[in-house]
mmCIF file of C-alpha atoms in Angstrom:
data_model
loop_
_atom_site.group_PDB
_atom_site.id
_atom_site.type_symbol
_atom_site.label_atom_id
_atom_site.label_comp_id
_atom_site.label_asym_id
_atom_site.label_seq_id
_atom_site.Cartn_x
_atom_site.Cartn_y
_atom_site.Cartn_z
ATOM 1 C CA MET A 8 -31.434 -13.699 -14.657
ATOM 2 C CA ALA A 9 -30.012 -14.789 -11.298
ATOM 3 C CA ARG A 10 -27.652 -12.472 -9.466
ATOM 4 C CA ALA A 11 -25.803 -11.971 -6.214
ATOM 5 C CA GLN A 12 -27.776 -9.877 -3.735
ATOM 6 C CA ARG A 13 -26.440 -8.056 -0.693
ATOM 7 C CA MET A 14 -28.388 -8.625 2.517
ATOM 8 C CA ARG A 15 -28.334 -5.934 5.183
ATOM 9 C CA PHE A 16 -29.001 -6.612 8.845
ATOM 10 C CA PRO A 17 -29.450 -4.151 11.719
ATOM 11 C CA ASP A 18 -27.489 -6.232 14.238
ATOM 12 C CA ARG A 19 -24.728 -7.947 12.211
ATOM 13 C CA PRO A 20 -22.533 -7.356 9.141
ATOM 14 C CA ASP A 21 -23.929 -7.422 5.633
ATOM 15 C CA SER A 22 -23.864 -10.694 3.748
ATOM 16 C CA TYR A 23 -24.804 -12.048 0.323
ATOM 17 C CA THR A 24 -27.160 -14.547 -1.249
ATOM 18 C CA VAL A 25 -28.354 -15.413 -4.764
ATOM 19 C CA VAL A 26 -31.788 -14.379 -6.032
ATOM 20 C CA ASP A 27 -33.663 -15.364 -9.186
ATOM 21 C CA ASP A 28 -35.346 -13.021 -11.671
ATOM 22 C CA THR A 29 -38.334 -12.654 -9.316
ATOM 23 C CA GLY A 30 -36.108 -11.460 -6.477
ATOM 24 C CA LEU A 31 -36.568 -14.603 -4.382
ATOM 25 C CA PRO A 32 -33.583 -16.450 -2.885
ATOM 26 C CA VAL A 33 -32.242 -19.458 -4.754
ATOM 27 C CA LEU A 34 -32.527 -21.908 -1.868
ATOM 28 C CA PRO A 35 -29.637 -24.336 -2.624
ATOM 29 C CA ALA A 36 -27.234 -21.412 -3.053
ATOM 30 C CA HIS A 37 -28.693 -19.547 -0.075
ATOM 31 C CA GLU A 38 -28.167 -22.543 2.225
ATOM 32 C CA PHE A 39 -24.569 -23.016 1.067
ATOM 33 C CA LEU A 40 -23.696 -19.330 1.497
ATOM 34 C CA ARG A 41 -25.235 -19.378 4.974
ATOM 35 C CA PHE A 42 -22.997 -22.365 5.743
ATOM 36 C CA LEU A 43 -19.957 -20.316 4.667
ATOM 37 C CA ARG A 44 -21.031 -17.459 6.956
ATOM 38 C CA ASP A 45 -21.511 -19.874 9.860
ATOM 39 C CA GLN A 46 -18.005 -21.179 9.177
ATOM 40 C CA ASP A 47 -16.737 -17.592 9.596
ATOM 41 C CA ARG A 48 -15.505 -17.397 6.027
ATOM 42 C CA SER A 49 -14.344 -14.009 4.868
ATOM 43 C CA PRO A 50 -17.139 -11.660 3.700
ATOM 44 C CA ASN A 51 -15.167 -11.186 0.482
ATOM 45 C CA THR A 52 -15.207 -14.940 -0.060
ATOM 46 C CA VAL A 53 -18.972 -15.078 0.486
ATOM 47 C CA ARG A 54 -19.486 -12.190 -1.924
ATOM 48 C CA GLY A 55 -17.261 -13.759 -4.590
ATOM 49 C CA TYR A 56 -18.968 -17.134 -4.271
ATOM 50 C CA ALA A 57 -22.392 -15.489 -4.466
ATOM 51 C CA ARG A 58 -21.392 -13.846 -7.743
ATOM 52 C CA GLY A 59 -20.137 -17.130 -9.148
ATOM 53 C CA LEU A 60 -23.326 -18.950 -8.158
ATOM 54 C CA GLY A 61 -25.381 -16.140 -9.671
ATOM 55 C CA TYR A 62 -23.634 -16.720 -12.994
ATOM 56 C CA TRP A 63 -24.180 -20.490 -12.684
ATOM 57 C CA TRP A 64 -27.916 -20.125 -12.097
ATOM 58 C CA THR A 65 -28.136 -17.629 -14.956
ATOM 59 C CA LEU A 66 -26.681 -20.303 -17.244
ATOM 60 C CA LEU A 67 -29.031 -22.984 -15.910
ATOM 61 C CA GLU A 68 -32.060 -20.730 -16.423
ATOM 62 C CA HIS A 69 -30.919 -19.924 -19.964
ATOM 63 C CA VAL A 70 -30.665 -23.572 -21.034
ATOM 64 C CA GLY A 71 -33.593 -24.784 -18.916
ATOM 65 C CA ASP A 72 -31.628 -27.238 -16.740
ATOM 66 C CA GLU A 73 -32.508 -28.010 -13.142
ATOM 67 C CA TRP A 74 -29.755 -27.247 -10.656
ATOM 68 C CA ASP A 75 -29.409 -30.928 -9.764
ATOM 69 C CA GLN A 76 -30.020 -32.308 -13.284
ATOM 70 C CA PHE A 77 -27.573 -31.164 -15.969
ATOM 71 C CA PRO A 78 -25.193 -32.818 -18.446
ATOM 72 C CA VAL A 79 -21.489 -33.052 -17.741
ATOM 73 C CA SER A 80 -20.767 -30.641 -20.598
ATOM 74 C CA ARG A 81 -22.724 -27.872 -18.870
ATOM 75 C CA PHE A 82 -19.807 -26.959 -16.626
ATOM 76 C CA GLY A 83 -17.669 -26.520 -19.724
ATOM 77 C CA ASP A 84 -20.338 -24.145 -21.047
ATOM 78 C CA PHE A 85 -20.098 -22.312 -17.739
ATOM 79 C CA LEU A 86 -16.344 -21.805 -18.095
ATOM 80 C CA THR A 87 -16.863 -20.471 -21.624
ATOM 81 C CA TYR A 88 -19.556 -18.114 -20.331
ATOM 82 C CA LEU A 89 -17.229 -16.771 -17.651
ATOM 83 C CA ARG A 90 -14.334 -16.304 -20.044
ATOM 84 C CA TYR A 91 -16.186 -14.726 -22.959
ATOM 85 C CA GLY A 92 -19.696 -13.818 -21.754
ATOM 86 C CA ASP A 93 -21.340 -16.093 -24.316
ATOM 87 C CA LEU A 94 -24.261 -18.257 -23.173
ATOM 88 C CA PRO A 95 -24.928 -21.535 -25.028
ATOM 89 C CA GLY A 96 -26.659 -21.015 -28.364
ATOM 90 C CA VAL A 97 -25.421 -17.438 -28.768
ATOM 91 C CA THR A 98 -23.645 -16.828 -32.072
ATOM 92 C CA ARG A 99 -21.043 -14.072 -32.075
ATOM 93 C CA LEU A 100 -20.335 -12.405 -35.421
ATOM 94 C CA SER A 101 -17.221 -10.597 -34.234
ATOM 95 C CA GLU A 102 -14.096 -12.100 -32.701
ATOM 96 C CA ARG A 103 -14.600 -13.128 -29.093
ATOM 97 C CA GLU A 104 -13.024 -10.879 -26.500
ATOM 98 C CA ARG A 105 -12.109 -11.889 -22.995
ATOM 99 C CA TRP A 106 -14.814 -11.084 -20.410
ATOM 100 C CA LEU A 107 -13.429 -12.192 -17.032
ATOM 101 C CA ALA A 108 -9.825 -12.740 -15.990
ATOM 102 C CA GLU A 109 -8.730 -16.321 -15.369
ATOM 103 C CA SER A 110 -8.402 -15.570 -11.657
ATOM 104 C CA SER A 111 -12.110 -14.676 -11.559
ATOM 105 C CA VAL A 112 -12.973 -17.774 -13.590
ATOM 106 C CA ALA A 113 -11.128 -19.901 -11.021
ATOM 107 C CA THR A 114 -12.959 -18.266 -8.102
ATOM 108 C CA TYR A 115 -16.436 -18.488 -9.634
ATOM 109 C CA SER A 116 -15.987 -22.060 -10.828
ATOM 110 C CA ALA A 117 -14.648 -23.026 -7.395
ATOM 111 C CA ALA A 118 -17.875 -21.635 -5.912
ATOM 112 C CA VAL A 119 -19.976 -24.017 -8.013
ATOM 113 C CA LEU A 120 -17.799 -27.015 -7.242
ATOM 114 C CA ALA A 121 -17.847 -26.197 -3.531
ATOM 115 C CA LEU A 122 -21.655 -25.865 -3.649
ATOM 116 C CA TYR A 123 -22.090 -29.413 -4.938
ATOM 117 C CA THR A 124 -19.464 -30.754 -2.541
ATOM 118 C CA PHE A 125 -21.449 -29.196 0.307
ATOM 119 C CA HIS A 126 -24.766 -30.674 -0.839
ATOM 120 C CA ALA A 127 -23.174 -34.084 -1.372
ATOM 121 C CA ASP A 128 -21.920 -34.068 2.215
ATOM 122 C CA ALA A 129 -24.890 -32.336 3.848
ATOM 123 C CA HIS A 130 -27.775 -33.941 1.928
ATOM 124 C CA HIS A 131 -26.189 -36.964 0.215
ATOM 125 C CA LEU A 132 -26.903 -35.363 -3.167
ATOM 126 C CA ILE A 133 -24.313 -37.476 -4.929
ATOM 127 C CA GLU A 134 -25.438 -37.464 -8.563
ATOM 128 C CA PRO A 135 -24.599 -33.871 -9.573
ATOM 129 C CA TYR A 136 -21.389 -34.029 -7.560
ATOM 130 C CA GLU A 137 -20.222 -37.058 -9.496
ATOM 131 C CA ARG A 138 -20.918 -35.283 -12.798
ATOM 132 C CA LEU A 139 -18.398 -32.598 -11.845
ATOM 133 C CA TYR A 140 -15.669 -34.736 -10.307
ATOM 134 C CA SER A 141 -13.544 -37.383 -11.908
ATOM 135 C CA ALA A 142 -14.244 -40.936 -10.734
ATOM 136 C CA ARG A 143 -10.533 -41.668 -10.770
ATOM 137 C CA ARG A 144 -8.871 -41.350 -7.400
ATOM 138 C CA THR A 145 -5.803 -39.164 -7.182
ATOM 139 C CA GLN A 146 -2.792 -40.917 -5.687
ATOM 140 C CA ARG A 147 -1.310 -38.873 -2.872
ATOM 141 C CA TRP A 148 2.202 -39.508 -4.189
ATOM 142 C CA ALA A 149 1.384 -38.617 -7.794
ATOM 143 C CA SER A 150 2.010 -34.885 -7.574
ATOM 144 C CA PRO A 151 3.343 -32.435 -4.982
ATOM 145 C CA TYR A 152 0.994 -29.711 -6.228
ATOM 146 C CA LYS A 153 -2.460 -28.934 -4.874
ATOM 147 C CA GLY A 154 -5.575 -28.442 -6.974
ATOM 148 C CA PHE A 155 -7.180 -25.012 -7.137
ATOM 149 C CA LEU A 156 -10.045 -26.119 -4.897
ATOM 150 C CA ASP A 157 -7.781 -27.256 -2.049
ATOM 151 C CA GLY A 158 -8.687 -25.250 1.022
ATOM 152 C CA VAL A 159 -12.188 -24.481 -0.252
ATOM 153 C CA GLY A 160 -13.835 -27.641 0.998
ATOM 154 C CA PRO A 161 -13.240 -31.340 1.469
ATOM 155 C CA HIS A 162 -12.852 -33.529 -1.608
ATOM 156 C CA ARG A 163 -14.835 -36.709 -1.245
ATOM 157 C CA ASP A 164 -12.660 -39.789 -1.778
ATOM 158 C CA HIS A 165 -9.791 -37.479 -2.835
ATOM 159 C CA ARG A 166 -11.453 -36.827 -6.204
ATOM 160 C CA ARG A 167 -10.552 -33.873 -8.347
ATOM 161 C CA PRO A 168 -12.723 -31.691 -10.617
ATOM 162 C CA LEU A 169 -13.367 -33.050 -14.098
ATOM 163 C CA TYR A 170 -12.891 -29.536 -15.528
ATOM 164 C CA ARG A 171 -9.884 -27.754 -14.091
ATOM 165 C CA THR A 172 -8.769 -24.165 -14.459
ATOM 166 C CA ARG A 173 -5.160 -23.083 -14.409
ATOM 167 C CA LEU A 174 -3.994 -19.687 -13.369
ATOM 168 C CA PRO A 175 -1.175 -18.107 -15.371
ATOM 169 C CA ASN A 176 2.217 -18.143 -13.682
ATOM 170 C CA GLN A 177 2.881 -14.884 -11.887
ATOM 171 C CA SER A 178 6.535 -14.264 -11.168
ATOM 172 C CA ALA A 179 5.999 -10.888 -9.563
ATOM 173 C CA THR A 180 3.420 -9.066 -7.510
ATOM 174 C CA PRO A 181 2.052 -5.860 -9.068
ATOM 175 C CA VAL A 182 3.608 -2.667 -7.745
ATOM 176 C CA LEU A 183 3.433 1.067 -8.304
ATOM 177 C CA ASP A 184 6.522 3.226 -8.608
ATOM 178 C CA PRO A 185 6.934 6.228 -6.268
ATOM 179 C CA ALA A 186 5.727 8.717 -8.886
ATOM 180 C CA GLN A 187 2.506 6.728 -9.385
ATOM 181 C CA VAL A 188 1.840 6.657 -5.634
ATOM 182 C CA VAL A 189 2.265 10.434 -5.515
ATOM 183 C CA ALA A 190 -0.170 10.794 -8.431
ATOM 184 C CA ILE A 191 -2.778 8.752 -6.546
ATOM 185 C CA LEU A 192 -2.389 10.798 -3.360
ATOM 186 C CA ASP A 193 -2.466 14.126 -5.189
ATOM 187 C CA ASP A 194 -5.562 13.111 -7.141
ATOM 188 C CA CYS A 195 -7.379 12.751 -3.820
ATOM 189 C CA ALA A 196 -6.320 16.105 -2.337
ATOM 190 C CA VAL A 197 -3.488 18.637 -2.390
ATOM 191 C CA GLN A 198 -2.844 21.247 0.275
ATOM 192 C CA THR A 199 -3.007 24.857 -0.921
ATOM 193 C CA ASP A 200 -2.932 28.246 0.772
ATOM 194 C CA THR A 201 -6.717 28.112 1.108
ATOM 195 C CA GLY A 202 -7.017 24.513 2.317
ATOM 196 C CA TRP A 203 -7.235 21.057 0.799
ATOM 197 C CA THR A 204 -8.475 20.528 -2.726
ATOM 198 C CA GLY A 205 -11.260 17.998 -2.905
ATOM 199 C CA GLY A 206 -12.753 19.165 0.390
ATOM 200 C CA PRO A 207 -13.292 16.833 3.358
ATOM 201 C CA VAL A 208 -13.773 13.759 1.151
ATOM 202 C CA GLY A 209 -10.524 14.439 -0.678
ATOM 203 C CA LEU A 210 -8.600 14.817 2.574
ATOM 204 C CA ARG A 211 -10.116 11.622 3.968
ATOM 205 C CA ASP A 212 -9.238 9.662 0.835
ATOM 206 C CA ARG A 213 -5.679 11.026 0.730
ATOM 207 C CA LEU A 214 -5.184 9.940 4.343
ATOM 208 C CA MET A 215 -6.586 6.497 3.568
ATOM 209 C CA MET A 216 -4.312 5.976 0.546
ATOM 210 C CA ALA A 217 -1.334 7.360 2.491
ATOM 211 C CA VAL A 218 -1.966 4.911 5.349
ATOM 212 C CA LEU A 219 -2.130 2.023 2.873
ATOM 213 C CA ALA A 220 1.082 3.148 1.176
ATOM 214 C CA GLU A 221 3.135 3.867 4.306
ATOM 215 C CA THR A 222 2.038 0.994 6.522
ATOM 216 C CA GLY A 223 1.376 -1.864 4.114
ATOM 217 C CA MET A 224 -1.965 -2.561 5.796
ATOM 218 C CA ARG A 225 -4.671 -4.510 4.074
ATOM 219 C CA LEU A 226 -7.743 -2.503 3.101
ATOM 220 C CA GLY A 227 -9.900 -4.294 5.679
ATOM 221 C CA GLU A 228 -7.398 -3.430 8.409
ATOM 222 C CA THR A 229 -7.343 0.211 7.346
ATOM 223 C CA LEU A 230 -11.120 0.631 7.243
ATOM 224 C CA SER A 231 -11.352 -1.074 10.658
ATOM 225 C CA LEU A 232 -9.060 1.489 12.343
ATOM 226 C CA ARG A 233 -10.357 3.527 15.293
ATOM 227 C CA HIS A 234 -9.009 6.912 16.352
ATOM 228 C CA SER A 235 -7.669 5.300 19.520
ATOM 229 C CA ASP A 236 -5.357 3.208 17.321
ATOM 230 C CA PHE A 237 -3.373 6.333 16.319
ATOM 231 C CA HIS A 238 -0.636 7.437 18.731
ATOM 232 C CA ILE A 239 0.837 10.746 17.609
ATOM 233 C CA THR A 240 1.110 12.848 20.803
ATOM 234 C CA GLY A 241 2.996 12.776 24.084
ATOM 235 C CA GLY A 242 6.480 12.913 22.619
ATOM 236 C CA VAL A 243 6.402 9.291 21.410
ATOM 237 C CA THR A 244 7.302 8.045 17.960
ATOM 238 C CA PRO A 245 4.078 8.231 15.900
ATOM 239 C CA SER A 246 2.502 4.820 15.412
ATOM 240 C CA ILE A 247 -0.689 2.980 14.524
ATOM 241 C CA ASP A 248 -1.942 -0.106 16.320
ATOM 242 C CA ILE A 249 -3.572 -2.837 14.275
ATOM 243 C CA VAL A 250 -6.016 -4.739 16.448
ATOM 244 C CA GLY A 251 -7.655 -7.993 15.421
ATOM 245 C CA ARG A 252 -11.319 -7.090 14.873
ATOM 246 C CA ASP A 253 -14.318 -8.507 13.038
ATOM 247 C CA ASP A 254 -17.029 -6.079 14.157
ATOM 248 C CA HIS A 255 -17.121 -3.737 11.163
ATOM 249 C CA PRO A 256 -20.793 -3.273 10.199
ATOM 250 C CA HIS A 257 -19.979 -3.967 6.535
ATOM 251 C CA GLY A 258 -18.225 -7.255 7.212
ATOM 252 C CA LEU A 259 -14.613 -6.027 7.028
ATOM 253 C CA ARG A 260 -12.091 -7.364 9.478
ATOM 254 C CA ALA A 261 -8.439 -7.269 10.438
ATOM 255 C CA LYS A 262 -6.982 -10.473 9.018
ATOM 256 C CA THR A 263 -4.035 -10.949 11.358
ATOM 257 C CA GLY A 264 -3.250 -10.460 15.014
ATOM 258 C CA ALA A 265 -2.287 -7.252 16.768
ATOM 259 C CA ARG A 266 0.842 -5.341 15.756
ATOM 260 C CA ARG A 267 2.180 -1.792 15.958
ATOM 261 C CA ILE A 268 3.427 0.089 12.891
ATOM 262 C CA TYR A 269 5.538 3.211 13.304
ATOM 263 C CA ILE A 270 4.837 6.017 10.853
ATOM 264 C CA GLY A 271 6.495 9.202 9.689
ATOM 265 C CA ASP A 272 5.784 12.754 10.801
ATOM 266 C CA ASP A 273 4.111 13.637 7.493
ATOM 267 C CA LEU A 274 1.491 10.914 7.887
ATOM 268 C CA ALA A 275 0.930 11.903 11.524
ATOM 269 C CA ALA A 276 0.423 15.526 10.436
ATOM 270 C CA LEU A 277 -2.025 14.449 7.734
ATOM 271 C CA TYR A 278 -4.039 12.499 10.303
ATOM 272 C CA THR A 279 -4.092 15.599 12.565
ATOM 273 C CA GLU A 280 -5.440 17.700 9.682
ATOM 274 C CA TYR A 281 -8.161 15.118 9.136
ATOM 275 C CA VAL A 282 -9.187 15.061 12.805
ATOM 276 C CA TRP A 283 -9.442 18.842 12.916
ATOM 277 C CA MET A 284 -11.634 18.681 9.835
ATOM 278 C CA LEU A 285 -13.909 16.170 11.594
ATOM 279 C CA VAL A 286 -14.139 18.470 14.601
ATOM 280 C CA GLN A 287 -15.084 21.375 12.340
ATOM 281 C CA MET A 288 -17.898 19.157 11.037
ATOM 282 C CA CYS A 289 -18.997 18.590 14.689
ATOM 283 C CA ALA A 290 -18.101 14.896 14.668
ATOM 284 C CA ASP A 291 -17.001 15.188 18.310
ATOM 285 C CA VAL A 292 -20.561 16.280 19.180
ATOM 286 C CA LEU A 293 -22.575 14.034 16.855
ATOM 287 C CA VAL A 294 -20.563 10.864 17.533
ATOM 288 C CA GLU A 295 -21.004 9.479 21.032
ATOM 289 C CA ASN A 296 -17.353 8.557 21.543
ATOM 290 C CA LEU A 297 -15.177 9.795 18.709
ATOM 291 C CA ASP A 298 -11.999 8.310 20.169
ATOM 292 C CA SER A 299 -13.331 4.753 19.814
ATOM 293 C CA HIS A 300 -15.120 5.437 16.526
ATOM 294 C CA PHE A 301 -13.962 4.427 13.057
ATOM 295 C CA VAL A 302 -11.413 6.708 11.403
ATOM 296 C CA PHE A 303 -12.697 6.393 7.840
ATOM 297 C CA VAL A 304 -16.353 7.374 7.716
ATOM 298 C CA ASN A 305 -18.995 8.790 5.390
ATOM 299 C CA LEU A 306 -18.744 12.560 5.087
ATOM 300 C CA VAL A 307 -21.149 13.515 2.292
ATOM 301 C CA ARG A 308 -23.166 10.519 1.109
ATOM 302 C CA GLY A 309 -25.018 8.022 3.251
ATOM 303 C CA GLN A 310 -25.350 8.326 7.009
ATOM 304 C CA GLN A 311 -22.872 10.945 8.140
ATOM 305 C CA PHE A 312 -19.919 9.562 10.144
ATOM 306 C CA ALA A 313 -21.014 5.969 9.561
ATOM 307 C CA PRO A 314 -18.141 3.571 8.688
ATOM 308 C CA MET A 315 -17.110 3.560 5.027
ATOM 309 C CA ARG A 316 -17.870 0.743 2.620
ATOM 310 C CA VAL A 317 -15.329 -0.897 0.348
ATOM 311 C CA GLU A 318 -17.415 0.280 -2.618
ATOM 312 C CA THR A 319 -16.652 3.889 -1.648
ATOM 313 C CA VAL A 320 -12.934 3.159 -1.809
ATOM 314 C CA TYR A 321 -13.225 1.613 -5.257
ATOM 315 C CA ALA A 322 -15.237 4.579 -6.469
ATOM 316 C CA ARG A 323 -12.168 6.696 -5.664
ATOM 317 C CA VAL A 324 -9.935 4.130 -7.403
ATOM 318 C CA ASP A 325 -12.080 4.411 -10.542
ATOM 319 C CA GLN A 326 -11.821 8.193 -10.385
ATOM 320 C CA VAL A 327 -8.029 8.046 -10.223
ATOM 321 C CA ARG A 328 -8.013 5.672 -13.186
ATOM 322 C CA ARG A 329 -10.093 8.116 -15.237
ATOM 323 C CA HIS A 330 -7.962 11.110 -14.275
ATOM 324 C CA HIS A 331 -4.592 9.414 -14.935
ATOM 325 C CA PRO A 332 -5.005 6.905 -17.775
ATOM 326 C CA ASP A 333 -1.394 7.377 -18.896
ATOM 327 C CA THR A 334 0.198 7.472 -15.440
ATOM 328 C CA VAL A 335 -1.463 4.864 -13.236
ATOM 329 C CA PRO A 336 -2.049 1.237 -14.379
ATOM 330 C CA ALA A 337 -5.647 0.690 -15.447
ATOM 331 C CA ASP A 338 -6.031 -2.382 -13.234
ATOM 332 C CA TRP A 339 -4.440 -1.065 -10.036
ATOM 333 C CA SER A 340 -6.222 -1.686 -6.756
ATOM 334 C CA PRO A 341 -5.664 -0.587 -3.133
ATOM 335 C CA HIS A 342 -3.830 -3.870 -2.447
ATOM 336 C CA TRP A 343 -1.115 -2.765 -4.862
ATOM 337 C CA LEU A 344 -0.109 -0.193 -2.244
ATOM 338 C CA ARG A 345 0.627 -3.032 0.180
ATOM 339 C CA HIS A 346 2.797 -4.725 -2.436
ATOM 340 C CA THR A 347 4.505 -1.415 -3.172
ATOM 341 C CA HIS A 348 5.190 -0.891 0.529
ATOM 342 C CA ALA A 349 6.927 -4.255 0.845
ATOM 343 C CA THR A 350 8.845 -3.683 -2.381
ATOM 344 C CA ALA A 351 10.074 -0.268 -1.233
ATOM 345 C CA LEU A 352 11.300 -1.681 2.070
ATOM 346 C CA LEU A 353 13.211 -4.533 0.438
ATOM 347 C CA LEU A 354 14.776 -2.270 -2.187
ATOM 348 C CA ASN A 355 15.809 0.035 0.653
ATOM 349 C CA GLY A 356 17.686 -2.843 2.278
ATOM 350 C CA THR A 357 15.252 -3.582 5.114
ATOM 351 C CA PRO A 358 15.733 -7.143 6.474
ATOM 352 C CA PRO A 359 12.966 -9.551 5.371
ATOM 353 C CA HIS A 360 11.980 -10.417 8.952
ATOM 354 C CA VAL A 361 11.310 -6.728 9.643
ATOM 355 C CA VAL A 362 9.123 -6.565 6.531
ATOM 356 C CA MET A 363 7.377 -9.723 7.734
ATOM 357 C CA ARG A 364 6.441 -8.129 11.075
ATOM 358 C CA ARG A 365 5.306 -4.905 9.436
ATOM 359 C CA LEU A 366 3.040 -6.720 6.971
ATOM 360 C CA GLY A 367 1.671 -9.082 9.611
ATOM 361 C CA HIS A 368 2.813 -12.271 7.894
ATOM 362 C CA GLN A 369 2.900 -15.366 10.082
ATOM 363 C CA ASP A 370 6.403 -16.357 9.008
ATOM 364 C CA VAL A 371 9.247 -14.943 6.975
ATOM 365 C CA GLN A 372 8.865 -17.629 4.299
ATOM 366 C CA THR A 373 5.549 -16.063 3.246
ATOM 367 C CA THR A 374 7.321 -12.741 2.760
ATOM 368 C CA LEU A 375 10.166 -14.306 0.811
ATOM 369 C CA SER A 376 7.800 -16.354 -1.359
ATOM 370 C CA THR A 377 5.756 -13.288 -2.252
ATOM 371 C CA TYR A 378 8.466 -10.665 -2.612
ATOM 372 C CA GLY A 379 11.712 -12.581 -3.043
ATOM 373 C CA TRP A 380 11.827 -11.635 -6.714
ATOM 374 C CA VAL A 381 12.173 -7.935 -5.849
ATOM 375 C CA THR A 382 15.843 -7.883 -4.932
ATOM 376 C CA GLU A 383 16.691 -10.002 -7.986
ATOM 377 C CA ASP A 384 14.963 -7.725 -10.485
ATOM 378 C CA ALA A 385 17.493 -5.322 -11.982
ATOM 379 C CA GLN A 386 14.796 -3.114 -13.464
ATOM 380 C CA MET A 387 13.159 -2.663 -10.056
ATOM 381 C CA ARG A 388 16.499 -1.776 -8.490
ATOM 382 C CA SER A 389 17.121 0.795 -11.188
ATOM 383 C CA LEU A 390 13.880 2.675 -10.569
ATOM 384 C CA SER A 391 14.726 6.000 -8.981
ATOM 385 C CA GLN A 392 13.737 7.505 -5.655
ATOM 386 C CA TRP A 393 13.021 4.328 -3.668
ATOM 387 C CA LYS A 394 15.268 5.500 -0.840
ATOM 388 C CA ASN A 395 13.681 8.962 -0.928
ATOM 389 C CA TYR A 396 10.248 7.341 -0.939
ATOM 390 C CA VAL A 397 10.830 5.543 2.364
ATOM 391 C CA ALA A 398 13.011 8.230 3.947
ATOM 392 C CA GLY A 399 10.371 9.466 6.376
ATOM 393 C CA TRP A 400 9.099 6.058 7.477
ATOM 394 C CA ARG A 401 9.770 4.975 11.062
ATOM 395 C CA GLY A 402 10.391 1.576 12.556
ATOM 396 C CA ILE A 403 11.920 -0.017 9.454
ATOM 397 C CA HIS A 404 15.350 -0.512 10.990
ATOM 398 C CA ASP A 405 15.896 -3.653 12.988
ATOM 399 C CA THR A 406 16.625 -2.835 16.620
#
């Protein structure tokens, strides 16, 4: 069975490839994924495409097709496999249940289509490409809407995929209410008379979730923070600088340009508690230059004080899900905190262009397109404590 495989390097960020059941790289997929890395595509994109290609090669191995010789119907089998987990020839006695969400189906199928587009352009491997794309040209004036592969790679002769996936309409971004955010923070750590519950790891994770919730940062931006990015002394308003970086050893990067986000005193105090904890663990001695080092680091598992992986964050997310099945949505992710941050600001009456700058959007239209529904939703406006939730945040008033 083929699968996505992480590749670790001593001198550059981790990446991904596809290996077969013997552990050897699948060369056509490996070459395409290397092309994506050379094009500076996001590590998350490379990882997602590697997973999709792993599923594709698993299907090909199951039916005995060569990667460049398969019937047109095979891609339809692939979509069925992604949706329900059923390989061709498998008979299910019970009712089929959904395996992957349609958003994942779209991503993984886009990976396969982009693979064959790449090989058609790079190696003139036209035959399999033409099996997957309609021979009919799409008139530019026919529709104002883009196909789901637009932006992934060039379409030869303006063709479109023969099999197309459609994502369900989403009128609203997923958000957490203030009580759910508090439940997530408290599950990580709570301060008592004897210290923080959950120990150093709990305090670190509470700070991380609090930064996500109060600043609206992306997870990659948060895990890329250095201690020098925090400004909480000298009588100035506490703030965090977001600096455009792509040097995280695990492939994370800050997605947008530099910006400064002002924070409340409670978050600044929580960061101070965390730094003192690091000092008690001798981080200032064991780390060559703590001020320029990553804020969120390994404390118990792995190499001590090495930068955290995304997988560590999601392990905490899974723990919160298990502890609060009736309080926190089962499918919540760290990015929901960014959506919640924007929602809280808008419901508090913050001008959209201020929200735009805080989130790091390139223009206000992006903010309005993503969150414009918030101020029109009566149920969202009726949820209690939004004003109390943002009361301690700084820099949200236009000056």
